[in-house]
Amino acid sequence: MLLSPKLNSNLDLRRKEREIPLQQFEKGDEMVVLDSGIWQVYRGVVQLSKVQHNGSETIVGWVAANGTFGDCLGATEDLHRAVALSDVYARSYCLQDVIRYPLLARQFLAQFSDRLIKSEQLLSIVAVKRVEDRLRQLLLMLKQEIGQPVEDGVRLQVRFTHQQLAAAICTTRVTITRIMGDLQHQNLIYLDRDRHIICKNL
């Protein structure tokens, strides 16, 4: 029995996926991005940032399961960093794989488009005047992106330090500590025993 071209293409892609091993990264590991094609995350959360020529670093977003990232075109002069915020499992595809498998190209296009929207959302949060509003909007974004429902709210999958939150919205760690205390006092968030943020009434 002859298979349809679409089914054949699906089978070829599944076969290719089995050929490329999943790579494991521990929390805090830096993943190679430049000249390494496209990464697809299967488990965990990766933080993406750009390092400017003056050494400053700007967080541009986070990638969770079924998300993609990579500097596949080499079209930017800024150095990109990708750091595992938890244990991460991911695969790296080369450009030839994307060209060879149209289904993979369409999948990556949709995922990259989604990440671009989220990066623009983060930029709009940074532009908000009041730091309190910035932090609240950031937590809502993280809640949507990497939140897991729990009994009394939504738990962020990874533990964010006050410094990481401050870097994401261009403020200071001291300011974040103060606002986080206010949000806890208002019963809007709390920290579980592993110091993960639980969003209750945001």
Backbone as a printed PyTorch tensor [residue, N CA C, xyz], in Angstrom:
tensor([[[ 0.8410, -1.1960,  0.0000],
         [ 0.0000,  0.0000,  0.0000],
         [ 0.8790,  1.2510,  0.0000]],

        [[ 0.5770,  2.1640, -0.9230],
         [ 1.3590,  3.3940, -1.0100],
         [ 0.8900,  4.3910,  0.0300]],

        [[ 1.8540,  5.0540,  0.6720],
         [ 1.5290,  6.0750,  1.6610],
         [ 1.4540,  7.4310,  0.9750]],

        [[ 0.6100,  8.2920,  1.4990],
         [ 0.4990,  9.6370,  0.9380],
         [ 1.7900, 10.3950,  1.1880]],

        [[ 2.1090, 11.3800,  0.3450],
         [ 3.3330, 12.1760,  0.5500],
         [ 3.3870, 12.8010,  1.9390]],

        [[ 2.2210, 13.2530,  2.4470],
         [ 2.2000, 13.8890,  3.7650],
         [ 2.5550, 12.8870,  4.8490]],

        [[ 1.9940, 11.6690,  4.7630],
         [ 2.2870, 10.6470,  5.7660],
         [ 3.7360, 10.2160,  5.6850]],

        [[ 4.2450, 10.0900,  4.4520],
         [ 5.6600,  9.7650,  4.2740],
         [ 6.5470, 10.8120,  4.9140]],

        [[ 6.1820, 12.0650,  4.7220],
         [ 6.9560, 13.1700,  5.2900],
         [ 6.9460, 13.1140,  6.8090]],

        [[ 5.7730, 12.7970,  7.3870],
         [ 5.6670, 12.6660,  8.8420],
         [ 6.5690, 11.5570,  9.3610]],

        [[ 6.5460, 10.4110,  8.6740],
         [ 7.3600,  9.2740,  9.0910],
         [ 8.8450,  9.5910,  8.9910]],

        [[ 9.2220, 10.2760,  7.9000],
         [10.6330, 10.6740,  7.7360],
         [11.0740, 11.5880,  8.8660]],

        [[10.2070, 12.5350,  9.2390],
         [10.5460, 13.4720, 10.2990],
         [10.6710, 12.7520, 11.6330]],

        [[ 9.7550, 11.8220, 11.9270],
         [ 9.8280, 11.0660, 13.1920],
         [11.1160, 10.2470, 13.2440]],

        [[11.4940,  9.6820, 12.0920],
         [12.7310,  8.9040, 12.0250],
         [13.9320,  9.8000, 12.3000]],

        [[13.9050, 11.0030, 11.7180],
         [15.0060, 11.9460, 11.9380],
         [15.0910, 12.3410, 13.4000]],

        [[13.9460, 12.5680, 14.0500],
         [13.9410, 12.9440, 15.4660],
         [14.5750, 11.8570, 16.3260]],

        [[14.3270, 10.6050, 15.9550],
         [14.9230,  9.5080, 16.7280],
         [16.4350,  9.4400, 16.5240]],

        [[16.9070,  9.9380, 15.3840],
         [18.3400,  9.9120, 15.1030],
         [19.1040, 10.9610, 15.8930]],

        [[18.4300, 12.0590, 16.2460],
         [19.1060, 13.1530, 16.9640],
         [18.8930, 12.9510, 18.4610]],

        [[19.9420, 12.7050, 19.2130],
         [19.7650, 12.4310, 20.6420],
         [19.3610, 13.6820, 21.4210]],

        [[18.5600, 13.4610, 22.4530],
         [18.2610, 14.5500, 23.3820],
         [19.5090, 14.8560, 24.1890]],

        [[19.8040, 16.1350, 24.3480],
         [20.9360, 16.5330, 25.1840],
         [20.4170, 17.0620, 26.5060]],

        [[21.1030, 16.7140, 27.5820],
         [20.6780, 17.1350, 28.9150],
         [21.5790, 18.2380, 29.4310]],

        [[20.9590, 19.2590, 30.0350],
         [21.6870, 20.3650, 30.6600],
         [21.1690, 20.5090, 32.0860]],

        [[22.0870, 20.6880, 33.0040],
         [21.6940, 20.8840, 34.3930],
         [21.4230, 22.3610, 34.6490]],

        [[20.6930, 22.6190, 35.7120],
         [20.3770, 23.9970, 36.0860],
         [21.6610, 24.8240, 36.1840]],

        [[21.6670, 25.9690, 35.4980],
         [22.8350, 26.8530, 35.5080],
         [23.7740, 26.6550, 34.3360]],

        [[23.6080, 25.5530, 33.5970],
         [24.4680, 25.3080, 32.4360],
         [24.1770, 26.3180, 31.3370]],

        [[25.2490, 26.7430, 30.6570],
         [25.0720, 27.6030, 29.4870],
         [25.0660, 26.7330, 28.2400]],

        [[24.0710, 26.9570, 27.3840],
         [23.9300, 26.1710, 26.1640],
         [24.5550, 26.9310, 25.0100]],

        [[25.2780, 26.2220, 24.1440],
         [25.9130, 26.8480, 22.9860],
         [24.8280, 27.2480, 21.9980]],

        [[24.8420, 28.5020, 21.5630],
         [23.8080, 28.9930, 20.6600],
         [24.3800, 29.3420, 19.2940]],

        [[25.4440, 30.1140, 19.2550],
         [25.9750, 30.5740, 17.9770],
         [26.4170, 29.4100, 17.1020]],

        [[26.0370, 29.4770, 15.8280],
         [26.4430, 28.4870, 14.8300],
         [26.0230, 27.0700, 15.1810]],

        [[24.9720, 26.9200, 16.0040],
         [24.5660, 25.5710, 16.4120],
         [23.1720, 25.2230, 15.9020]],

        [[22.6510, 25.9860, 14.9440],
         [21.3470, 25.6710, 14.3940],
         [20.2080, 26.0920, 15.2960]],

        [[19.1860, 25.2360, 15.3470],
         [17.9840, 25.5470, 16.1090],
         [17.7960, 24.5190, 17.2050]],

        [[17.5720, 25.0110, 18.4160],
         [17.3110, 24.1370, 19.5530],
         [15.8150, 24.0410, 19.7800]],

        [[15.3570, 22.8310, 20.0800],
         [13.9630, 22.6340, 20.4870],
         [13.9710, 22.0340, 21.8860]],

        [[13.2570, 22.6920, 22.7870],
         [13.2190, 22.2690, 24.1870],
         [12.1040, 21.2400, 24.3750]],

        [[12.4380, 20.1430, 25.0350],
         [11.4490, 19.0980, 25.3130],
         [11.0290, 19.0890, 26.7790]],

        [[11.9250, 19.5130, 27.6460],
         [11.5780, 19.6210, 29.0630],
         [12.4610, 20.6800, 29.7040]],

        [[11.8870, 21.4210, 30.6590],
         [12.6490, 22.4340, 31.3710],
         [12.4140, 23.8350, 30.8310]],

        [[13.1690, 24.7880, 31.3970],
         [13.0290, 26.1950, 31.0130],
         [14.4110, 26.7860, 30.7480]],

        [[14.5310, 27.5040, 29.6320],
         [15.7870, 28.1500, 29.2380],
         [15.5770, 29.6600, 29.2240]],

        [[16.5190, 30.3900, 29.8090],
         [16.4690, 31.8540, 29.7720],
         [17.3610, 32.3610, 28.6450]],

        [[16.8030, 33.2390, 27.8200],
         [17.5390, 33.8050, 26.6920],
         [17.9010, 35.2530, 26.9800]],

        [[19.1000, 35.6330, 26.5810],
         [19.5140, 37.0260, 26.7650],
         [20.4950, 37.4150, 25.6790]],

        [[20.6800, 38.7230, 25.5290],
         [21.6730, 39.2660, 24.6060],
         [22.7500, 39.9630, 25.4100]],

        [[23.9940, 39.7300, 25.0330],
         [25.1250, 40.4170, 25.6590],
         [25.6030, 41.4830, 24.6880]],

        [[25.5340, 42.7360, 25.1230],
         [25.9360, 43.8520, 24.2710],
         [27.4620, 43.9910, 24.2560]],

        [[27.9640, 44.8350, 23.3700],
         [29.4140, 45.0220, 23.2470],
         [30.0300, 45.5800, 24.5300]],

        [[29.2410, 46.3380, 25.3100],
         [29.7790, 46.9060, 26.5470],
         [29.7130, 45.9320, 27.7240]],

        [[29.2550, 44.7000, 27.4530],
         [29.2080, 43.6860, 28.5020],
         [27.8740, 43.5810, 29.2190]],

        [[26.9900, 44.5490, 29.0090],
         [25.6850, 44.4910, 29.6730],
         [24.8320, 43.3900, 29.0420]],

        [[23.9360, 42.8380, 29.8350],
         [23.1180, 41.7180, 29.3890],
         [21.6440, 42.0690, 29.5130]],

        [[20.8800, 41.7510, 28.4870],
         [19.4490, 42.0320, 28.4710],
         [18.6790, 40.7330, 28.2840]],

        [[17.7880, 40.4270, 29.2240],
         [16.9600, 39.2340, 29.1100],
         [15.9060, 39.4790, 28.0310]],

        [[15.7820, 38.5380, 27.1020],
         [14.8190, 38.6980, 26.0120],
         [13.6870, 37.6780, 26.0820]],

        [[13.7350, 36.7640, 27.0430],
         [12.6210, 35.8390, 27.1920],
         [13.0280, 34.4930, 27.7480]],

        [[12.0320, 33.6160, 27.8080],
         [12.2180, 32.2720, 28.3300],
         [11.5860, 31.2790, 27.3650]],

        [[12.1750, 30.1030, 27.2890],
         [11.6510, 29.0590, 26.4170],
         [11.3770, 27.8210, 27.2570]],

        [[10.1520, 27.3180, 27.1910],
         [ 9.7660, 26.1140, 27.9140],
         [ 9.5420, 24.9790, 26.9150]],

        [[ 8.9440, 23.8860, 27.3730],
         [ 8.7180, 22.7130, 26.5220],
         [ 7.9740, 23.0870, 25.2470]],

        [[ 8.4230, 22.5210, 24.1320],
         [ 7.8730, 22.7470, 22.7880],
         [ 8.2420, 24.1110, 22.2120]],

        [[ 9.1570, 24.8210, 22.8730],
         [ 9.6420, 26.0810, 22.3410],
         [10.9700, 25.8950, 21.6310]],

        [[11.3290, 26.8630, 20.7800],
         [12.5810, 26.7980, 20.0380],
         [13.3670, 28.0960, 20.1960]],

        [[14.6580, 27.9880, 19.9660],
         [15.5130, 29.1730, 19.9430],
         [16.7750, 28.8230, 19.1790]],

        [[17.5430, 29.8610, 18.8300],
         [18.8120, 29.6320, 18.1530],
         [19.1580, 30.7840, 17.2340]],

        [[20.4350, 30.9550, 16.9880],
         [20.9190, 31.9920, 16.0800],
         [21.2560, 31.3300, 14.7510]],

        [[20.2200, 30.7370, 14.1280],
         [20.4680, 29.9000, 12.9600],
         [20.9320, 30.6850, 11.7440]],

        [[20.6340, 31.9600, 11.6920],
         [21.0070, 32.7440, 10.5150],
         [22.3030, 33.5130, 10.6980]],

        [[22.7670, 33.5860, 11.9450],
         [23.9860, 34.3370, 12.2070],
         [23.8760, 35.7860, 11.7950]],

        [[22.6600, 36.3440, 11.9190],
         [22.4100, 37.6710, 11.3600],
         [22.5520, 38.7900, 12.3760]],

        [[22.9560, 38.4740, 13.5730],
         [23.0680, 39.5040, 14.5960],
         [24.4930, 39.6280, 15.0960]],

        [[24.8610, 40.8450, 15.4430],
         [26.2000, 41.0660, 15.9740],
         [26.2420, 40.8670, 17.4850]],

        [[25.0850, 40.8520, 18.1100],
         [25.0380, 40.6600, 19.5540],
         [25.1970, 39.1850, 19.8860]],

        [[25.9420, 38.9180, 20.9520],
         [26.1290, 37.5570, 21.4100],
         [24.8960, 37.1160, 22.1970]],

        [[24.3450, 35.9860, 21.8310],
         [23.1980, 35.4470, 22.5370],
         [23.6550, 34.4470, 23.5940]],

        [[22.9490, 34.4420, 24.7120],
         [23.2080, 33.4520, 25.7640],
         [21.9270, 32.6890, 26.0280]],

        [[22.0610, 31.4150, 26.2750],
         [20.9330, 30.5820, 26.6780],
         [21.3840, 29.8010, 27.9030]],

        [[20.6880, 29.9990, 29.0150],
         [21.0640, 29.3690, 30.2810],
         [19.8970, 28.5290, 30.7880]],

        [[20.1910, 27.3000, 31.1880],
         [19.1640, 26.4230, 31.7330],
         [18.7760, 26.8960, 33.1290]],

        [[17.5000, 27.2050, 33.3260],
         [17.0180, 27.6120, 34.6520],
         [16.5560, 26.4150, 35.4690]],

        [[16.4800, 25.2630, 34.8210],
         [16.1560, 24.0060, 35.4900],
         [16.8750, 22.9200, 34.7100]],

        [[16.7040, 21.6860, 35.0720],
         [17.2330, 20.6180, 34.2270],
         [16.4970, 20.6690, 32.8940]],

        [[17.2530, 20.6730, 31.8040],
         [16.6720, 20.8690, 30.4730],
         [17.0660, 19.7120, 29.5630]],

        [[16.0860, 19.2540, 28.7690],
         [16.3420, 18.2940, 27.7050],
         [15.9800, 18.9790, 26.3880]],

        [[16.9060, 18.9520, 25.4250],
         [16.6790, 19.6530, 24.1580],
         [17.4100, 18.9510, 23.0200]],

        [[16.9280, 19.2050, 21.7930],
         [17.5800, 18.7000, 20.5880],
         [18.0590, 19.8800, 19.7500]],

        [[19.1700, 19.6750, 19.0550],
         [19.6930, 20.6960, 18.1540],
         [19.5600, 20.2190, 16.7100]],

        [[18.8660, 21.0400, 15.8950],
         [18.6940, 20.7420, 14.4740],
         [19.5680, 21.6840, 13.6610]],

        [[20.1540, 21.1760, 12.5850],
         [20.9360, 22.0310, 11.6950],
         [20.0250, 22.6020, 10.6130]],

        [[20.5250, 23.6020,  9.8990],
         [19.7250, 24.2470,  8.8510],
         [19.3320, 23.2700,  7.7450]],

        [[20.1920, 22.2940,  7.4730],
         [19.8730, 21.3080,  6.4370],
         [18.6370, 20.4920,  6.8130]],

        [[18.4680, 20.2320,  8.1310],
         [17.2770, 19.5040,  8.5840],
         [16.0160, 20.3090,  8.3040]],

        [[16.0940, 21.6130,  8.5540],
         [14.9350, 22.4760,  8.3440],
         [14.5800, 22.5480,  6.8620]],

        [[15.6010, 22.6090,  6.0080],
         [15.3690, 22.6680,  4.5630],
         [14.7860, 21.3420,  4.0550]],

        [[15.2620, 20.2540,  4.6120],
         [14.8590, 18.9340,  4.1230],
         [13.4400, 18.5580,  4.5510]],

        [[13.0160, 19.0270,  5.7290],
         [11.7140, 18.6140,  6.2640],
         [10.7810, 19.8220,  6.3710]],

        [[ 9.9130, 20.0310,  5.3990],
         [ 9.0010, 21.1800,  5.4160],
         [ 8.1060, 21.2270,  6.6560]],

        [[ 7.7150, 20.0610,  7.1610],
         [ 6.8860, 20.0400,  8.3720],
         [ 7.6370, 20.6370,  9.5530]],

        [[ 8.9270, 20.3260,  9.6250],
         [ 9.7600, 20.8710, 10.6950],
         [ 9.8930, 22.3790, 10.5410]],

        [[10.0660, 22.8370,  9.3020],
         [10.1830, 24.2710,  9.0450],
         [ 8.9150, 25.0040,  9.4670]],

        [[ 7.7520, 24.4500,  9.1510],
         [ 6.4890, 25.0950,  9.5360],
         [ 6.3210, 25.1180, 11.0520]],

        [[ 6.6990, 24.0230, 11.6800],
         [ 6.6120, 23.9470, 13.1420],
         [ 7.5090, 24.9940, 13.7920]],

        [[ 8.7520, 25.0910, 13.3180],
         [ 9.6880, 26.0640, 13.8800],
         [ 9.2320, 27.4920, 13.6210]],

        [[ 8.6710, 27.7400, 12.4430],
         [ 8.1980, 29.0820, 12.1180],
         [ 7.1180, 29.5180, 13.1070]],

        [[ 6.1910, 28.6210, 13.4010],
         [ 5.1260, 28.9420, 14.3580],
         [ 5.7030, 29.1930, 15.7380]],

        [[ 6.6830, 28.3870, 16.1550],
         [ 7.2710, 28.5340, 17.4840],
         [ 8.1170, 29.7980, 17.5930]],

        [[ 8.8590, 30.1130, 16.5330],
         [ 9.6470, 31.3490, 16.5470],
         [ 8.7340, 32.5740, 16.5420]],

        [[ 7.6260, 32.5020, 15.8250],
         [ 6.6680, 33.6160, 15.8080],
         [ 6.1000, 33.8430, 17.2010]],

        [[ 5.7910, 32.7520, 17.8820],
         [ 5.2620, 32.8470, 19.2440],
         [ 6.2910, 33.4720, 20.1770]],

        [[ 7.5570, 33.0760, 20.0240],
         [ 8.5980, 33.6360, 20.8930],
         [ 8.8200, 35.1210, 20.6120]],

        [[ 8.7000, 35.5270, 19.3390],
         [ 8.8370, 36.9400, 18.9970],
         [ 7.7400, 37.7640, 19.6650]],

        [[ 6.5290, 37.2380, 19.6600],
         [ 5.4110, 37.9250, 20.3300],
         [ 5.6970, 38.0760, 21.8160]],

        [[ 6.2330, 37.0350, 22.4310],
         [ 6.5230, 37.0780, 23.8670],
         [ 7.6690, 38.0400, 24.1780]],

        [[ 8.6600, 38.1080, 23.2800],
         [ 9.7550, 39.0680, 23.4730],
         [ 9.2350, 40.5020, 23.3960]],

        [[ 8.3140, 40.7470, 22.4690],
         [ 7.7170, 42.0800, 22.3560],
         [ 6.8800, 42.3940, 23.5960]],

        [[ 6.2220, 41.3780, 24.1350],
         [ 5.4500, 41.5710, 25.3590],
         [ 6.3680, 41.9650, 26.5120]],

        [[ 7.5350, 41.3190, 26.6020],
         [ 8.4860, 41.6610, 27.6580],
         [ 9.0000, 43.0830, 27.4750]],

        [[ 9.2550, 43.4860, 26.2370],
         [ 9.6980, 44.8570, 25.9700],
         [ 8.6420, 45.8710, 26.3940]],

        [[ 7.3840, 45.5520, 26.1540],
         [ 6.3160, 46.4700, 26.5450],
         [ 6.2020, 46.5610, 28.0600]],

        [[ 6.5070, 45.4630, 28.7580],
         [ 6.4900, 45.4880, 30.2260],
         [ 7.5990, 46.4000, 30.7510]],

        [[ 8.7760, 46.3020, 30.1600],
         [ 9.9180, 47.1210, 30.5990],
         [ 9.6170, 48.6040, 30.4200]],

        [[ 8.7630, 48.9350, 29.4360],
         [ 8.4450, 50.3390, 29.1570],
         [ 7.4340, 50.9360, 30.1440]],

        [[ 6.8120, 50.0910, 30.9680],
         [ 5.8330, 50.5910, 31.9380],
         [ 6.5480, 51.4470, 32.9840]],

        [[ 5.9570, 52.5750, 33.3500],
         [ 6.6290, 53.5520, 34.2090],
         [ 6.8330, 53.0500, 35.6380]],

        [[ 5.7530, 52.6000, 36.2830],
         [ 5.8430, 52.1940, 37.6930],
         [ 6.4400, 50.7870, 37.8030]],

        [[ 7.4630, 50.6610, 38.6540],
         [ 8.1310, 49.3720, 38.8120],
         [ 7.1680, 48.3250, 39.3680]],

        [[ 6.2730, 48.7380, 40.2750],
         [ 5.2970, 47.8070, 40.8370],
         [ 4.4480, 47.1770, 39.7370]],

        [[ 4.0230, 48.0000, 38.7770],
         [ 3.2100, 47.4920, 37.6700],
         [ 4.0360, 46.5910, 36.7590]],

        [[ 5.3120, 46.9650, 36.5810],
         [ 6.2030, 46.1450, 35.7620],
         [ 6.3260, 44.7320, 36.3370]],

        [[ 6.5730, 44.6640, 37.6380],
         [ 6.7620, 43.3600, 38.2690],
         [ 5.4770, 42.5320, 38.2260]],

        [[ 4.3660, 43.1790, 38.4810],
         [ 3.0930, 42.4530, 38.4500],
         [ 2.8260, 41.8890, 37.0490]],

        [[ 3.0860, 42.6910, 36.0180],
         [ 2.8740, 42.2250, 34.6430],
         [ 3.8560, 41.1200, 34.2730]],

        [[ 5.0930, 41.2240, 34.7720],
         [ 6.0730, 40.1690, 34.5170],
         [ 5.6160, 38.8550, 35.1440]],

        [[ 5.1420, 38.9080, 36.3760],
         [ 4.6870, 37.6900, 37.0450],
         [ 3.4900, 37.0810, 36.3160]],

        [[ 2.6100, 37.9320, 35.8060],
         [ 1.4700, 37.4290, 35.0370],
         [ 1.9380, 36.7480, 33.7580]],

        [[ 2.9720, 37.3320, 33.1140],
         [ 3.5210, 36.7370, 31.8990],
         [ 4.1590, 35.3810, 32.2030]],

        [[ 4.9450, 35.3190, 33.2680],
         [ 5.5910, 34.0670, 33.6540],
         [ 4.5580, 33.0240, 34.0750]],

        [[ 3.5170, 33.4830, 34.7360],
         [ 2.4290, 32.5970, 35.1360],
         [ 1.8180, 31.9200, 33.9130]],

        [[ 1.6350, 32.6900, 32.8490],
         [ 1.0470, 32.1500, 31.6240],
         [ 2.0230, 31.2490, 30.8790]],

        [[ 3.3030, 31.6380, 30.8600],
         [ 4.2900, 30.9200, 30.0620],
         [ 4.7880, 29.6440, 30.7200]],

        [[ 5.1290, 29.7260, 32.0040],
         [ 5.7670, 28.5750, 32.6580],
         [ 5.0860, 28.2260, 33.9750]],

        [[ 3.8030, 28.5620, 34.0810],
         [ 3.0730, 28.2690, 35.2980],
         [ 2.4740, 26.8710, 35.2950]],

        [[ 2.3890, 26.2780, 36.4840],
         [ 1.7620, 24.9830, 36.6710],
         [ 0.6680, 25.1310, 37.7190]],

        [[-0.5770, 24.7560, 37.3990],
         [-1.6650, 24.8960, 38.3760],
         [-1.4020, 24.0580, 39.6270]],

        [[-1.6290, 24.6680, 40.7770],
         [-1.5790, 23.9700, 42.0630],
         [-2.8870, 24.2570, 42.7930]],

        [[-3.0060, 23.7270, 43.9880],
         [-4.2880, 23.7860, 44.6960],
         [-4.7980, 25.2050, 44.8980]],

        [[-3.9140, 26.1260, 45.2340],
         [-4.3720, 27.4820, 45.5650],
         [-3.7670, 28.5600, 44.6720]],

        [[-3.3880, 28.1920, 43.4380],
         [-2.8450, 29.2030, 42.5340],
         [-2.0880, 28.5740, 41.3830]],

        [[-1.0970, 29.2970, 40.8950],
         [-0.2490, 28.8180, 39.7970],
         [ 1.2030, 28.9500, 40.2250]],

        [[ 1.9420, 27.8580, 40.1480],
         [ 3.3380, 27.8020, 40.5950],
         [ 4.2690, 27.9590, 39.4040]],

        [[ 5.2310, 28.8850, 39.5120],
         [ 6.2270, 29.0340, 38.4560],
         [ 7.1630, 27.8290, 38.5000]],

        [[ 7.4360, 27.2440, 37.3330],
         [ 8.2110, 26.0020, 37.2560],
         [ 9.6160, 26.1270, 37.8220]],

        [[10.2080, 27.3040, 37.6770],
         [11.5840, 27.4860, 38.1350],
         [11.6240, 28.5320, 39.2400]],

        [[12.6760, 28.4680, 40.0370],
         [12.8370, 29.4260, 41.1210],
         [13.6100, 30.6360, 40.6110]],

        [[12.9640, 31.7760, 40.6430],
         [13.5990, 33.0170, 40.2140],
         [14.1710, 33.7450, 41.4190]],

        [[15.4170, 34.2010, 41.2860],
         [15.9870, 35.0510, 42.3210],
         [15.4760, 36.4730, 42.1200]],

        [[15.5800, 37.2790, 43.1580],
         [15.1740, 38.6750, 43.0330],
         [16.0560, 39.3930, 42.0070]],

        [[17.3090, 38.9800, 41.8890],
         [18.2060, 39.5960, 40.9110],
         [17.7560, 39.2770, 39.4780]],

        [[17.3120, 38.0570, 39.2360],
         [16.8270, 37.6940, 37.9010],
         [15.5760, 38.4900, 37.5300]],

        [[14.6650, 38.6360, 38.4770],
         [13.4520, 39.4140, 38.2160],
         [13.8020, 40.8770, 37.9640]],

        [[14.7630, 41.3910, 38.7470],
         [15.1780, 42.7800, 38.5770],
         [15.7970, 43.0040, 37.2020]],

        [[16.6420, 42.0620, 36.7610],
         [17.2920, 42.1920, 35.4540],
         [16.2660, 42.1570, 34.3210]],

        [[15.2150, 41.3710, 34.4990],
         [14.2100, 41.2400, 33.4420],
         [13.4400, 42.5260, 33.2080]],

        [[13.2430, 43.3350, 34.2700],
         [12.4400, 44.5570, 34.1190],
         [13.2450, 45.8240, 34.4190]],

        [[14.5750, 45.6990, 34.3650],
         [15.4710, 46.8650, 34.4590],
         [15.2630, 47.6600, 35.7430]],

        [[15.4060, 46.9890, 36.8630],
         [15.3600, 47.6820, 38.1490],
         [16.4020, 47.0490, 39.0690]],

        [[16.3200, 47.3430, 40.3630],
         [17.3230, 46.8230, 41.2870],
         [16.7660, 45.6800, 42.1210]],

        [[17.6750, 44.8460, 42.6250],
         [17.2740, 43.7280, 43.4750],
         [16.5720, 44.2170, 44.7360]],

        [[17.0510, 45.3190, 45.2990],
         [16.4460, 45.8660, 46.5190],
         [14.9880, 46.2550, 46.2670]],

        [[14.7390, 46.8700, 45.1170],
         [13.3650, 47.2670, 44.7730],
         [12.4670, 46.0490, 44.6230]],

        [[12.9700, 45.0150, 43.9650],
         [12.1900, 43.7830, 43.7950],
         [11.8700, 43.1640, 45.1490]],

        [[12.8530, 43.1290, 46.0360],
         [12.6320, 42.5510, 47.3630],
         [11.5170, 43.2870, 48.0920]],

        [[11.5120, 44.6000, 47.9890],
         [10.4710, 45.3930, 48.6600],
         [ 9.0900, 45.1090, 48.0690]],

        [[ 9.0130, 45.1050, 46.7410],
         [ 7.7070, 44.9060, 46.0980],
         [ 7.2020, 43.4750, 46.3120]],

        [[ 8.1100, 42.5050, 46.2640],
         [ 7.7060, 41.1190, 46.5170],
         [ 7.1260, 40.9870, 47.9190]],

        [[ 7.7360, 41.6880, 48.8770],
         [ 7.2160, 41.6810, 50.2420],
         [ 5.8120, 42.2650, 50.2950]],

        [[ 5.5920, 43.3510, 49.5500],
         [ 4.2580, 43.9720, 49.5060],
         [ 3.2340, 43.0180, 48.9050]],

        [[ 3.6060, 42.3380, 47.8230],
         [ 2.6810, 41.4130, 47.1660],
         [ 2.3300, 40.2330, 48.0740]],

        [[ 3.3100, 39.7780, 48.8360],
         [ 3.0320, 38.6930, 49.7880],
         [ 2.1200, 39.1760, 50.9100]],

        [[ 2.3740, 40.3870, 51.3830],
         [ 1.5430, 40.9670, 52.4430],
         [ 0.0910, 41.1260, 51.9850]],

        [[-0.0910, 41.4160, 50.6880],
         [-1.4360, 41.5640, 50.1200],
         [-2.0610, 40.2160, 49.7500]],

        [[-1.3560, 39.1370, 50.0240],
         [-1.8370, 37.7780, 49.7400],
         [-2.0470, 37.5360, 48.2420]],

        [[-1.2380, 38.1950, 47.4230],
         [-1.3200, 38.0140, 45.9760],
         [-0.3790, 36.9040, 45.5000]],

        [[ 0.7260, 36.7400, 46.2300],
         [ 1.6810, 35.6780, 45.9270],
         [ 2.2120, 35.1130, 47.2370]],

        [[ 2.8540, 33.9550, 47.1520],
         [ 3.6500, 33.4660, 48.2810],
         [ 4.7110, 32.5260, 47.7410]],

        [[ 5.6630, 32.1640, 48.5560],
         [ 6.7400, 31.2610, 48.1660],
         [ 6.4940, 29.9080, 48.8170]],

        [[ 6.6400, 28.8380, 48.0420],
         [ 6.4800, 27.5070, 48.6330],
         [ 7.7740, 27.1070, 49.3290]],

        [[ 7.8360, 25.8890, 49.8280],
         [ 9.0080, 25.4770, 50.6200],
         [10.2780, 25.3860, 49.7830]],

        [[10.1170, 25.2890, 48.4420],
         [11.2800, 25.2790, 47.5480],
         [11.6010, 26.6660, 47.0010]],

        [[10.9250, 27.6820, 47.5430],
         [11.1340, 29.0760, 47.1680],
         [10.6570, 29.3780, 45.7470]],

        [[ 9.7250, 28.6010, 45.2380],
         [ 9.0840, 28.9140, 43.9650],
         [ 7.9210, 29.8640, 44.2310]],

        [[ 7.7100, 30.7870, 43.3150],
         [ 6.6220, 31.7550, 43.4730],
         [ 5.3000, 31.1020, 43.1180]],

        [[ 4.3230, 31.2490, 44.0120],
         [ 2.9460, 30.8380, 43.7380],
         [ 2.1140, 32.0970, 43.5260]],

        [[ 1.5410, 32.2390, 42.3420],
         [ 0.6590, 33.3780, 42.0540],
         [-0.7450, 32.9940, 42.4630]],

        [[-1.3020, 33.7400, 43.4250],
         [-2.6410, 33.4130, 43.9360],
         [-3.7280, 34.2890, 43.3080]],

        [[-3.6340, 35.5710, 43.5340],
         [-4.7280, 36.4690, 43.1460],
         [-4.2620, 37.5890, 42.2300]],

        [[-3.1910, 37.3720, 41.5010],
         [-2.6930, 38.4040, 40.5870],
         [-3.6800, 38.6230, 39.4470]]])
